[in-house]
Short mmCIF file of C-alpha atoms in Angstrom, two decimals:
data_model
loop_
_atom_site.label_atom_id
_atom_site.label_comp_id
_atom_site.label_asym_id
_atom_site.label_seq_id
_atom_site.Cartn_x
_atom_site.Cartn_y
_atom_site.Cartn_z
CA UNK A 1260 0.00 0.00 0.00
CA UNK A 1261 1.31 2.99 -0.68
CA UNK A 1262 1.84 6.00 1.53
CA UNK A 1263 2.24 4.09 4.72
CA UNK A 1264 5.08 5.25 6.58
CA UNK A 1265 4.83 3.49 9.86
CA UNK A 1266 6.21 0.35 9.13
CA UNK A 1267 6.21 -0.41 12.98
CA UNK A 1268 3.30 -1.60 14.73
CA UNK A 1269 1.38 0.19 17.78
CA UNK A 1270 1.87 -2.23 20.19
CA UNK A 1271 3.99 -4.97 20.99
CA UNK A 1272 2.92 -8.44 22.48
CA UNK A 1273 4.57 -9.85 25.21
CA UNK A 1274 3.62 -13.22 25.72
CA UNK A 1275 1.71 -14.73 28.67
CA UNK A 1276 2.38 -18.33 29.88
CA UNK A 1277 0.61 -18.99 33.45
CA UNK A 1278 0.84 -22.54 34.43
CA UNK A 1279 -0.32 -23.74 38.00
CA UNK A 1280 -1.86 -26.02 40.48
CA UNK A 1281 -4.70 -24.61 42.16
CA UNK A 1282 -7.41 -26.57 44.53
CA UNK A 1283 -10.33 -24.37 43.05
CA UNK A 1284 -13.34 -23.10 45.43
CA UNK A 1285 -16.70 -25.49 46.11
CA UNK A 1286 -18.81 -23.25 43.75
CA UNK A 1287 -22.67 -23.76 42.95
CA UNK A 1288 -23.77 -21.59 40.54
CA UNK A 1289 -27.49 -21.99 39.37
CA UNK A 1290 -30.70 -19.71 37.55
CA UNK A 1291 -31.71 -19.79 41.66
CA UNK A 1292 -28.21 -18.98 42.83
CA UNK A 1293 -25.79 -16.70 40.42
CA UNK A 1294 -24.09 -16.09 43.29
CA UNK A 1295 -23.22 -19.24 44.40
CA UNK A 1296 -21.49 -20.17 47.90
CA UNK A 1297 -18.04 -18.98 47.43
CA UNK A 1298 -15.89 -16.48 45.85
CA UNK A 1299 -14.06 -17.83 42.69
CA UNK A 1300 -10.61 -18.56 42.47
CA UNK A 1301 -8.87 -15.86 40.98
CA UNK A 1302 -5.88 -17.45 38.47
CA UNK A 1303 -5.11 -14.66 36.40
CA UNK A 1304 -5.16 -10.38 36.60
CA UNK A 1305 -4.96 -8.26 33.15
CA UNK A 1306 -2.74 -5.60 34.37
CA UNK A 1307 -1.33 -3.69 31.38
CA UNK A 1308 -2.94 -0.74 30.07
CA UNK A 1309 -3.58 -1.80 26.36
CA UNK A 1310 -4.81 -5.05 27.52
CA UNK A 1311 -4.59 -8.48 27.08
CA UNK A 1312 -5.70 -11.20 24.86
CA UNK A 1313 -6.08 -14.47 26.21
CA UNK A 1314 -5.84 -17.15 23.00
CA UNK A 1315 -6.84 -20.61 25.37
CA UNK A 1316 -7.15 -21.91 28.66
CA UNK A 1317 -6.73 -25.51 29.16
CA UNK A 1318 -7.23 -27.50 32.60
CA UNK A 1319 -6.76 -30.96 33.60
CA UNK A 1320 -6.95 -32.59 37.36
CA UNK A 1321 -3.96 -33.33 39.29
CA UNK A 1322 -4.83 -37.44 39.86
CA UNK A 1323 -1.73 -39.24 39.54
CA UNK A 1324 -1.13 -42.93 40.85
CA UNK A 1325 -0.57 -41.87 44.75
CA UNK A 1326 -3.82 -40.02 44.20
CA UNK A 1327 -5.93 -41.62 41.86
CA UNK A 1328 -9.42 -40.88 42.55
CA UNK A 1329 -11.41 -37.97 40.36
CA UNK A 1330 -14.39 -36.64 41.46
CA UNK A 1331 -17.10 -35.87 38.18
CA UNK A 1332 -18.02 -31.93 38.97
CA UNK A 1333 -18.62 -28.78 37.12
CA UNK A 1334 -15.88 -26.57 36.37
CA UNK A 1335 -16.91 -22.75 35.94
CA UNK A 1336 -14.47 -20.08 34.68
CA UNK A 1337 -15.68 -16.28 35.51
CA UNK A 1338 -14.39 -13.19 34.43
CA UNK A 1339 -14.56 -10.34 36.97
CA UNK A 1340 -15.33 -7.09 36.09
CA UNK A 1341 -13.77 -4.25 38.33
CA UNK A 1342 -16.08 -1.95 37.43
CA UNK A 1343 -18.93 -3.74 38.76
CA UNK A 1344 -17.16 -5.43 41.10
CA UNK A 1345 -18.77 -8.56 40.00
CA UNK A 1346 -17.56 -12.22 38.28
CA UNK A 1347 -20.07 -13.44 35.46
CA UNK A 1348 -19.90 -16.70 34.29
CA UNK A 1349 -18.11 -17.36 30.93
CA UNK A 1350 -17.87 -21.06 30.12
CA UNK A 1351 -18.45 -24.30 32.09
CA UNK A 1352 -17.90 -27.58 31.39
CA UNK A 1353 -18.04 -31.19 33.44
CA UNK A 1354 -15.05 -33.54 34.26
CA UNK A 1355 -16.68 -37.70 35.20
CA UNK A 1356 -15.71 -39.40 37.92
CA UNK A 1357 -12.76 -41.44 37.05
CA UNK A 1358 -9.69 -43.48 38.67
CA UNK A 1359 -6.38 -42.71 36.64
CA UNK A 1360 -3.60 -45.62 36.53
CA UNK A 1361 -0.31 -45.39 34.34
CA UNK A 1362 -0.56 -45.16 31.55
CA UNK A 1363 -4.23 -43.38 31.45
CA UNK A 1364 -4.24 -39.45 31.38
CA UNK A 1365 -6.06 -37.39 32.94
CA UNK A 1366 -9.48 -35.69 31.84
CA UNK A 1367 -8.70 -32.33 30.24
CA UNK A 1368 -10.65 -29.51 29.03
CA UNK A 1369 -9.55 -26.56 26.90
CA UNK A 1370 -11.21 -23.62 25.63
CA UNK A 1371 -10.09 -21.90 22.61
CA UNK A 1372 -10.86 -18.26 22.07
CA UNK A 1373 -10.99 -17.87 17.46
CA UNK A 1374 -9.52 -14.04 17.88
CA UNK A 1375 -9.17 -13.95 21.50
CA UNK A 1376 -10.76 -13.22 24.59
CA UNK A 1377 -9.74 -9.28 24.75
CA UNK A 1378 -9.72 -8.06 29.00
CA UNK A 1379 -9.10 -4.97 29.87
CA UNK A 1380 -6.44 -3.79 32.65
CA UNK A 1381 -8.13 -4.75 35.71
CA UNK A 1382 -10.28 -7.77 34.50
CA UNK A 1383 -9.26 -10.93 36.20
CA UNK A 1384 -9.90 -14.73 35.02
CA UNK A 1385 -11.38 -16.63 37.97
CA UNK A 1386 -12.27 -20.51 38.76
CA UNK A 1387 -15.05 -22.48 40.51
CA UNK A 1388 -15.82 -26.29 40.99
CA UNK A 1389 -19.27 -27.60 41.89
CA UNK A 1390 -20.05 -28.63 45.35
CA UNK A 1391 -19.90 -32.43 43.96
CA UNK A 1392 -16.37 -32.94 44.46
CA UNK A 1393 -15.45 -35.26 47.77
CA UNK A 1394 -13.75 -32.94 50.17
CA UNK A 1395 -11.61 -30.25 50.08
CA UNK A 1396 -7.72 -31.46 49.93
CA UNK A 1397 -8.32 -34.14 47.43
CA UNK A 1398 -4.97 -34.21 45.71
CA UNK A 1399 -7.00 -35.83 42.47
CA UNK A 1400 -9.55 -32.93 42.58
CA UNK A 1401 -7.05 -29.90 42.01
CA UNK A 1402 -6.94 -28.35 38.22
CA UNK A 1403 -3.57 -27.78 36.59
CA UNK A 1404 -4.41 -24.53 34.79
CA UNK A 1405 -2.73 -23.35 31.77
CA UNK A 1406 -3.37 -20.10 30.12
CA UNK A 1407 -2.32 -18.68 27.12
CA UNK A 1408 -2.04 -15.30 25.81
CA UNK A 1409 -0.55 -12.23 24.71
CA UNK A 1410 -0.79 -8.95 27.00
CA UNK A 1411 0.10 -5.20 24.70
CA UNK A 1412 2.03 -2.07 25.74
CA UNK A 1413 3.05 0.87 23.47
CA UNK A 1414 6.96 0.15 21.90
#
């Protein structure tokens, strides 16, 4: 095209790579009850000013062969909104019950966003289970979290 001068772009991506264990809040979100029982788990913050665009979020449980057993629940992922200093629910999905032994993997889930999932500075990605699972501190029942993105600044 001609005329175009600025042959470097507006912003600049740094990349975003969170990967981490959490043991999610009991959550029980229903028509009857948007507000459920507990505050989400709050995994990830947009913090930079131009913000950020998150390309997929993938979770699997934490079983392994010392911990084996998998509870079947509903996993919710929020997004908060600062400005109403509220979380709406974004996607939800269900992990079965299951008992993992070597060489079986674990369930997995992933959500990919076609052209992203834009947040704003101050938007925060959040996590609930349903009030299904067996007890709190069951090694198999924590979600390995992975999220993906891209967060933009001015060069």
């Amino acid at each position: 095209m001609p005329g175009i001068l600025n042959k470097q772009p507006i912003f600049t991506s740094k990349p975003i790579l969170l990967s981490q264990t959490f043991d999610v809040q009991r959550y029980t979100y229903s028509i009857e009850n948007p507000a459920g029982y507990a505050t989400p788990t709050v995994v990830f913050t947009a913090t930079d000013d131009y913000g950020t665009l998150i390309e997929r979020i993938t979770v699997s449980t934490c079983a392994s062969n010392d911990y084996p057993n998998i509870s079947q629940r509903w996993i919710y992922v929020f997004i908060y909104d600062p400005n109403a200093d509220a979380y709406s629910l974004y996607k939800s999905a269900i992990i079965s019950a299951d008992t993992i032994s070597f060489p079986k993997l674990n369930p997995e889930i992933e959500w990919a966003f076609q052209g992203g999932l834009l947040l704003p500075a101050g938007y925060k990605i959040a996590f609930g289970a349903s009030d299904n699972a067996n007890n709190s501190g069951n090694i198999g029942d924590y979600l390995a979290i992975t999220i993906e993105g891209s967060s933009y600044s001015q060069p």
